[in-house]
């Protein structure tokens, strides 16, 4: 055993596996209490109480919900494609879990599971897989409402992923890497605004040519995670419940587990690309704290938007994606490229 442990590859694999297991457990707990936080926040926003019965301040509510879903009876439509019906919920969760393996949560190597030189590309690839889970769920249910929800999801995600992908290109041009660790390292320190005595953190959001990409990325993040005001695949007023109409018990829970996991992942990517990742005032060990502060701020913003703005009509959503966000992303890529490589230094 000692001889086996002395092999460097075995050590790397073992530590990576330990980190993955820790992150998975933390993610499951975080998702449960993120749902609790959303219910409490929306309760306060709408002059309601929110969960307050199970445990002090209702803190046991996520555990009670999980137990209830575990023991609920499961129904499968008689004419459903049962194989795909079972696979679809797993496809909704799988991309978020894989993506989190490349997100740097603090200074490496302690808080990084793996640093690959195409980490941002992996995120884009995994986010595009998520649409298959929703579309297949709608199709395999043999239900017209579910099918319409799945089709709307595929059209929505295709239109928004183009703008999302283009919004990350100025970040790549600035940092000259697709590695998420490299992108965070490129935002270290401070920079002086040309012609002024003002110094700002070197985070992406403080560079003028990355402000518009940030807002485009943020808007597309709501569509990517099927969050209001862009939750059209499950619009209750039009589709009963959309793609998951025929699901119950833990399969139904997996779709929402995937939604909240994707919400955490996409907020983490936004922190990595535009808010300097783990960088902040103080010693290096405080990097994880800074990362979590930025992450929870964005998660609060996700919740605040959901309970503030009404749902858009489907034609408004598609028109906004193709006619506004996509052209704006293309123009901004050209402006950022000219500024960085034609008009001036980084």
Short mmCIF file of C-alpha atoms in Angstrom, two decimals:
data_model
loop_
_atom_site.label_atom_id
_atom_site.label_comp_id
_atom_site.label_asym_id
_atom_site.label_seq_id
_atom_site.Cartn_x
_atom_site.Cartn_y
_atom_site.Cartn_z
CA UNK A 1 0.00 0.00 0.00
CA UNK A 2 2.83 2.41 0.85
CA UNK A 3 4.49 1.65 -2.48
CA UNK A 4 1.22 2.32 -4.31
CA UNK A 5 0.71 5.64 -2.47
CA UNK A 6 4.23 6.73 -3.48
CA UNK A 7 3.15 6.86 -7.14
CA UNK A 8 2.40 10.56 -7.97
CA UNK A 9 -0.51 9.69 -10.28
CA UNK A 10 -2.21 7.72 -7.49
CA UNK A 11 -1.83 10.64 -5.08
CA UNK A 12 -3.29 13.11 -7.61
CA UNK A 13 -6.23 10.82 -8.38
CA UNK A 14 -6.93 10.16 -4.68
CA UNK A 15 -6.92 13.82 -3.68
CA UNK A 16 -9.10 14.71 -6.68
CA UNK A 17 -11.58 11.99 -5.67
CA UNK A 18 -11.65 13.25 -2.07
CA UNK A 19 -12.29 16.82 -3.29
CA UNK A 20 -15.08 15.66 -5.62
CA UNK A 21 -16.83 13.76 -2.81
CA UNK A 22 -16.56 16.76 -0.47
CA UNK A 23 -17.88 19.15 -3.13
CA UNK A 24 -20.76 16.80 -3.97
CA UNK A 25 -21.86 16.61 -0.33
CA UNK A 26 -21.50 20.37 0.12
CA UNK A 27 -23.45 21.00 -3.10
CA UNK A 28 -26.34 18.78 -1.99
CA UNK A 29 -26.53 20.54 1.37
CA UNK A 30 -26.17 23.96 -0.24
CA UNK A 31 -28.97 23.25 -2.72
CA UNK A 32 -31.31 22.16 0.08
CA UNK A 33 -30.77 25.32 2.08
CA UNK A 34 -30.71 27.53 -1.02
CA UNK A 35 -34.30 26.41 -1.59
CA UNK A 36 -35.02 27.22 2.08
CA UNK A 37 -33.40 30.65 1.63
CA UNK A 38 -35.48 31.33 -1.47
CA UNK A 39 -38.69 30.46 0.35
CA UNK A 40 -37.78 32.71 3.29
CA UNK A 41 -36.64 35.62 1.09
CA UNK A 42 -39.71 35.50 -1.15
CA UNK A 43 -41.84 35.22 1.98
CA UNK A 44 -40.39 38.46 3.35
CA UNK A 45 -40.73 40.17 -0.05
CA UNK A 46 -44.42 39.23 -0.22
CA UNK A 47 -45.23 39.89 3.46
CA UNK A 48 -45.39 36.17 4.26
CA UNK A 49 -43.53 34.11 6.82
CA UNK A 50 -42.05 31.23 4.85
CA UNK A 51 -41.06 27.89 6.45
CA UNK A 52 -41.22 28.20 10.24
CA UNK A 53 -42.69 24.95 11.57
CA UNK A 54 -40.03 22.25 11.21
CA UNK A 55 -37.20 23.03 13.62
CA UNK A 56 -36.11 26.47 14.86
CA UNK A 57 -36.90 29.12 12.21
CA UNK A 58 -37.98 26.27 9.92
CA UNK A 59 -34.38 25.14 9.39
CA UNK A 60 -35.47 21.50 9.31
CA UNK A 61 -37.81 22.09 6.36
CA UNK A 62 -35.30 20.99 3.63
CA UNK A 63 -34.77 17.68 5.47
CA UNK A 64 -38.53 17.17 5.78
CA UNK A 65 -39.01 17.95 2.08
CA UNK A 66 -36.30 15.47 1.08
CA UNK A 67 -37.84 12.72 3.22
CA UNK A 68 -41.30 13.43 1.81
CA UNK A 69 -40.05 13.17 -1.78
CA UNK A 70 -38.13 9.97 -1.04
CA UNK A 71 -41.25 8.22 0.21
CA UNK A 72 -43.78 9.60 -2.27
CA UNK A 73 -45.33 7.14 -4.69
CA UNK A 74 -43.96 7.37 -8.22
CA UNK A 75 -46.20 7.35 -11.30
CA UNK A 76 -45.04 6.63 -14.86
CA UNK A 77 -47.42 7.17 -17.81
CA UNK A 78 -48.42 3.90 -19.43
CA UNK A 79 -47.43 5.04 -22.92
CA UNK A 80 -44.19 6.78 -21.89
CA UNK A 81 -40.79 5.78 -23.25
CA UNK A 82 -39.67 4.38 -19.92
CA UNK A 83 -35.91 4.20 -20.62
CA UNK A 84 -35.64 7.85 -21.64
CA UNK A 85 -38.18 8.81 -18.97
CA UNK A 86 -35.72 7.52 -16.35
CA UNK A 87 -32.59 8.96 -18.01
CA UNK A 88 -33.88 12.53 -18.48
CA UNK A 89 -33.75 13.62 -14.79
CA UNK A 90 -30.17 12.38 -14.51
CA UNK A 91 -29.20 14.44 -17.57
CA UNK A 92 -30.56 17.51 -15.79
CA UNK A 93 -28.18 17.04 -12.83
CA UNK A 94 -25.08 15.54 -14.45
CA UNK A 95 -23.75 18.68 -16.27
CA UNK A 96 -23.77 20.81 -13.10
CA UNK A 97 -21.84 18.20 -11.12
CA UNK A 98 -19.21 17.79 -13.86
CA UNK A 99 -18.77 21.53 -14.35
CA UNK A 100 -18.11 22.15 -10.67
CA UNK A 101 -14.97 20.00 -10.91
CA UNK A 102 -13.17 22.77 -12.87
CA UNK A 103 -14.41 25.82 -10.93
CA UNK A 104 -11.66 27.35 -8.76
CA UNK A 105 -13.14 28.17 -5.34
CA UNK A 106 -9.90 29.45 -3.83
CA UNK A 107 -6.14 29.49 -4.32
CA UNK A 108 -4.88 26.26 -5.94
CA UNK A 109 -4.22 23.48 -5.32
CA UNK A 110 -6.29 23.19 -2.13
CA UNK A 111 -9.53 24.67 -3.50
CA UNK A 112 -9.27 23.48 -7.11
CA UNK A 113 -10.32 19.93 -8.02
CA UNK A 114 -8.66 20.03 -11.43
CA UNK A 115 -7.25 22.79 -13.61
CA UNK A 116 -7.61 22.01 -17.30
CA UNK A 117 -6.60 24.43 -20.03
CA UNK A 118 -10.10 24.40 -21.56
CA UNK A 119 -12.14 24.79 -18.38
CA UNK A 120 -14.38 27.52 -19.85
CA UNK A 121 -14.99 25.38 -22.93
CA UNK A 122 -16.02 22.49 -20.66
CA UNK A 123 -18.56 24.75 -18.96
CA UNK A 124 -20.06 25.77 -22.32
CA UNK A 125 -20.21 22.13 -23.45
CA UNK A 126 -21.87 20.93 -20.24
CA UNK A 127 -24.40 23.78 -20.24
CA UNK A 128 -25.48 22.80 -23.74
CA UNK A 129 -26.07 19.20 -22.60
CA UNK A 130 -28.62 20.33 -19.99
CA UNK A 131 -31.20 21.02 -22.70
CA UNK A 132 -31.30 17.32 -23.58
CA UNK A 133 -32.59 16.38 -20.14
CA UNK A 134 -35.53 18.79 -20.38
CA UNK A 135 -36.34 18.09 -24.03
CA UNK A 136 -36.20 14.31 -23.59
CA UNK A 137 -38.31 14.54 -20.44
CA UNK A 138 -41.04 16.33 -22.38
CA UNK A 139 -40.87 13.98 -25.35
CA UNK A 140 -40.72 10.72 -23.38
CA UNK A 141 -43.72 11.62 -21.21
CA UNK A 142 -46.18 11.21 -24.13
CA UNK A 143 -47.96 14.35 -22.96
CA UNK A 144 -48.63 17.34 -25.23
CA UNK A 145 -48.08 19.92 -22.49
CA UNK A 146 -44.79 18.29 -21.51
CA UNK A 147 -43.71 18.08 -25.16
CA UNK A 148 -44.44 21.78 -25.72
CA UNK A 149 -42.40 22.63 -22.60
CA UNK A 150 -39.46 20.57 -23.87
CA UNK A 151 -39.59 22.17 -27.32
CA UNK A 152 -39.76 25.66 -25.83
CA UNK A 153 -36.75 24.83 -23.68
CA UNK A 154 -34.67 23.73 -26.68
CA UNK A 155 -35.54 26.86 -28.68
CA UNK A 156 -34.89 29.10 -25.67
CA UNK A 157 -31.53 27.60 -24.77
CA UNK A 158 -30.21 27.58 -28.34
CA UNK A 159 -31.01 31.27 -28.78
CA UNK A 160 -29.44 32.26 -25.46
CA UNK A 161 -26.37 30.04 -25.51
CA UNK A 162 -25.06 31.86 -28.61
CA UNK A 163 -25.14 35.18 -26.77
CA UNK A 164 -23.71 33.59 -23.62
CA UNK A 165 -20.78 32.06 -25.50
CA UNK A 166 -20.01 35.33 -27.28
CA UNK A 167 -20.15 37.26 -24.00
CA UNK A 168 -17.21 35.23 -22.67
CA UNK A 169 -14.92 35.96 -25.64
CA UNK A 170 -13.79 39.43 -24.37
CA UNK A 171 -12.79 37.74 -21.09
CA UNK A 172 -10.73 35.20 -23.06
CA UNK A 173 -9.11 38.00 -25.07
CA UNK A 174 -8.16 39.83 -21.88
CA UNK A 175 -6.72 36.81 -20.06
CA UNK A 176 -5.40 34.92 -23.14
CA UNK A 177 -6.48 31.56 -21.71
CA UNK A 178 -9.47 29.22 -21.47
CA UNK A 179 -8.34 27.91 -18.08
CA UNK A 180 -10.63 29.14 -15.30
CA UNK A 181 -7.67 29.28 -12.91
CA UNK A 182 -5.75 31.30 -15.50
CA UNK A 183 -8.70 33.68 -15.94
CA UNK A 184 -8.83 34.28 -12.18
CA UNK A 185 -5.05 34.80 -12.01
CA UNK A 186 -5.33 37.37 -14.80
CA UNK A 187 -7.60 39.43 -12.49
CA UNK A 188 -5.11 39.64 -9.61
CA UNK A 189 -3.89 42.97 -8.24
CA UNK A 190 -5.00 46.46 -9.24
CA UNK A 191 -4.85 48.61 -12.35
CA UNK A 192 -4.85 52.38 -12.92
CA UNK A 193 -7.49 53.97 -15.13
CA UNK A 194 -5.51 55.63 -17.97
CA UNK A 195 -5.18 59.39 -17.50
CA UNK A 196 -6.52 59.38 -13.91
CA UNK A 197 -5.09 58.79 -10.43
CA UNK A 198 -7.80 56.17 -9.75
CA UNK A 199 -6.79 52.56 -9.03
CA UNK A 200 -9.33 49.75 -9.20
CA UNK A 201 -9.23 45.98 -8.60
CA UNK A 202 -8.22 44.20 -11.79
CA UNK A 203 -11.52 42.29 -11.81
CA UNK A 204 -13.24 41.98 -15.17
CA UNK A 205 -16.30 44.01 -14.15
CA UNK A 206 -14.09 47.08 -13.59
CA UNK A 207 -12.90 47.11 -17.23
CA UNK A 208 -15.29 49.11 -19.39
CA UNK A 209 -15.27 46.67 -22.31
CA UNK A 210 -16.41 43.82 -20.00
CA UNK A 211 -19.41 45.60 -18.45
CA UNK A 212 -21.81 44.84 -21.32
CA UNK A 213 -20.62 41.19 -21.60
CA UNK A 214 -21.30 40.79 -17.87
CA UNK A 215 -24.89 41.96 -18.20
CA UNK A 216 -25.42 39.80 -21.29
CA UNK A 217 -24.00 36.81 -19.41
CA UNK A 218 -26.21 37.57 -16.41
CA UNK A 219 -29.38 37.83 -18.51
CA UNK A 220 -28.61 34.64 -20.42
CA UNK A 221 -27.88 32.90 -17.10
CA UNK A 222 -31.55 33.29 -16.13
CA UNK A 223 -32.63 31.69 -19.41
CA UNK A 224 -29.98 28.97 -19.10
CA UNK A 225 -31.23 27.93 -15.67
CA UNK A 226 -34.95 28.30 -16.57
CA UNK A 227 -35.40 30.92 -13.87
CA UNK A 228 -38.06 33.62 -13.91
CA UNK A 229 -38.64 35.82 -15.83
CA UNK A 230 -37.44 33.27 -18.43
CA UNK A 231 -38.95 30.06 -16.97
CA UNK A 232 -41.08 29.41 -20.05
CA UNK A 233 -40.46 25.61 -20.28
CA UNK A 234 -42.55 25.28 -17.10
CA UNK A 235 -44.91 28.23 -17.48
CA UNK A 236 -47.82 27.09 -15.31
CA UNK A 237 -50.37 29.40 -16.92
CA UNK A 238 -49.79 27.96 -20.39
CA UNK A 239 -48.33 24.46 -19.95
CA UNK A 240 -49.79 23.14 -16.66
CA UNK A 241 -46.24 22.41 -15.44
CA UNK A 242 -44.35 22.01 -18.69
CA UNK A 243 -41.70 19.38 -19.29
CA UNK A 244 -42.03 17.74 -15.84
CA UNK A 245 -45.83 17.43 -15.82
CA UNK A 246 -45.74 13.63 -15.62
CA UNK A 247 -42.90 13.36 -13.09
CA UNK A 248 -43.27 12.71 -9.36
CA UNK A 249 -41.27 11.68 -6.32
CA UNK A 250 -37.44 11.84 -6.61
CA UNK A 251 -37.43 12.14 -10.41
CA UNK A 252 -39.36 15.38 -10.05
CA UNK A 253 -36.93 16.47 -7.32
CA UNK A 254 -33.93 15.79 -9.58
CA UNK A 255 -35.10 18.42 -12.07
CA UNK A 256 -35.18 21.06 -9.36
CA UNK A 257 -31.94 19.79 -7.90
CA UNK A 258 -30.44 20.34 -11.35
CA UNK A 259 -31.97 23.82 -11.59
CA UNK A 260 -30.51 24.97 -8.28
CA UNK A 261 -27.16 23.28 -8.95
CA UNK A 262 -27.00 25.06 -12.31
CA UNK A 263 -27.83 28.28 -10.52
CA UNK A 264 -24.84 27.78 -8.21
CA UNK A 265 -22.56 26.76 -11.10
CA UNK A 266 -23.46 29.67 -13.35
CA UNK A 267 -23.08 32.12 -10.44
CA UNK A 268 -19.64 30.60 -9.77
CA UNK A 269 -18.69 31.05 -13.43
CA UNK A 270 -19.81 34.70 -13.27
CA UNK A 271 -17.67 35.21 -10.15
CA UNK A 272 -14.73 33.57 -11.94
CA UNK A 273 -15.04 35.56 -15.17
CA UNK A 274 -16.07 39.00 -13.95
CA UNK A 275 -15.48 39.34 -10.18
CA UNK A 276 -11.93 38.11 -9.71
CA UNK A 277 -12.76 34.68 -8.32
CA UNK A 278 -11.10 34.27 -4.94
CA UNK A 279 -9.17 37.58 -5.13
CA UNK A 280 -9.94 40.20 -2.52
CA UNK A 281 -8.37 42.20 0.31
CA UNK A 282 -6.64 40.25 3.03
CA UNK A 283 -4.38 37.20 3.24
CA UNK A 284 -4.41 34.33 0.72
CA UNK A 285 -6.32 32.00 3.09
CA UNK A 286 -9.29 34.40 2.89
CA UNK A 287 -9.71 33.53 -0.81
CA UNK A 288 -12.45 30.97 -0.14
CA UNK A 289 -14.32 33.50 2.01
CA UNK A 290 -14.23 36.11 -0.77
CA UNK A 291 -15.39 33.55 -3.31
CA UNK A 292 -18.35 32.55 -1.11
CA UNK A 293 -19.32 36.19 -0.41
CA UNK A 294 -19.44 36.94 -4.15
CA UNK A 295 -21.26 33.67 -4.87
CA UNK A 296 -23.98 34.22 -2.26
CA UNK A 297 -24.46 37.82 -3.44
CA UNK A 298 -25.20 36.61 -6.96
CA UNK A 299 -27.46 33.83 -5.66
CA UNK A 300 -29.44 36.42 -3.69
CA UNK A 301 -29.74 38.45 -6.90
CA UNK A 302 -31.14 35.38 -8.70
CA UNK A 303 -33.78 34.98 -6.00
CA UNK A 304 -34.58 38.69 -5.89
CA UNK A 305 -35.17 38.83 -9.67
CA UNK A 306 -37.44 35.78 -9.63
CA UNK A 307 -39.81 37.31 -7.12
CA UNK A 308 -39.73 40.82 -8.55
CA UNK A 309 -40.26 40.67 -12.33
CA UNK A 310 -43.15 39.07 -14.24
CA UNK A 311 -42.65 36.31 -16.81
CA UNK A 312 -42.08 37.43 -20.39
CA UNK A 313 -44.19 36.21 -23.28
CA UNK A 314 -42.49 33.60 -25.42
CA UNK A 315 -42.29 35.83 -28.52
CA UNK A 316 -40.76 38.62 -26.41
CA UNK A 317 -38.15 36.21 -25.07
CA UNK A 318 -37.10 34.87 -28.47
CA UNK A 319 -37.09 38.32 -30.06
CA UNK A 320 -34.93 39.70 -27.27
CA UNK A 321 -32.46 36.82 -27.60
CA UNK A 322 -32.02 36.93 -31.36
CA UNK A 323 -32.54 40.64 -32.09
CA UNK A 324 -30.90 42.31 -29.07
CA UNK A 325 -28.52 40.09 -27.12
CA UNK A 326 -26.90 38.30 -30.07
CA UNK A 327 -26.07 41.47 -32.08
CA UNK A 328 -24.92 43.24 -28.92
CA UNK A 329 -22.58 40.32 -28.11
CA UNK A 330 -21.06 40.35 -31.60
CA UNK A 331 -20.51 44.12 -31.57
CA UNK A 332 -18.94 43.98 -28.13
CA UNK A 333 -16.52 41.23 -29.21
CA UNK A 334 -15.34 43.46 -32.07
CA UNK A 335 -14.95 46.50 -29.78
CA UNK A 336 -13.03 44.52 -27.14
CA UNK A 337 -10.74 43.00 -29.78
CA UNK A 338 -9.96 46.41 -31.27
CA UNK A 339 -9.28 47.90 -27.84
CA UNK A 340 -7.07 45.07 -26.57
CA UNK A 341 -5.09 44.30 -29.68
CA UNK A 342 -5.43 47.35 -31.92
CA UNK A 343 -5.92 50.49 -29.87
CA UNK A 344 -4.09 49.95 -26.60
CA UNK A 345 -2.61 47.57 -23.98
CA UNK A 346 -4.52 45.16 -21.75
#
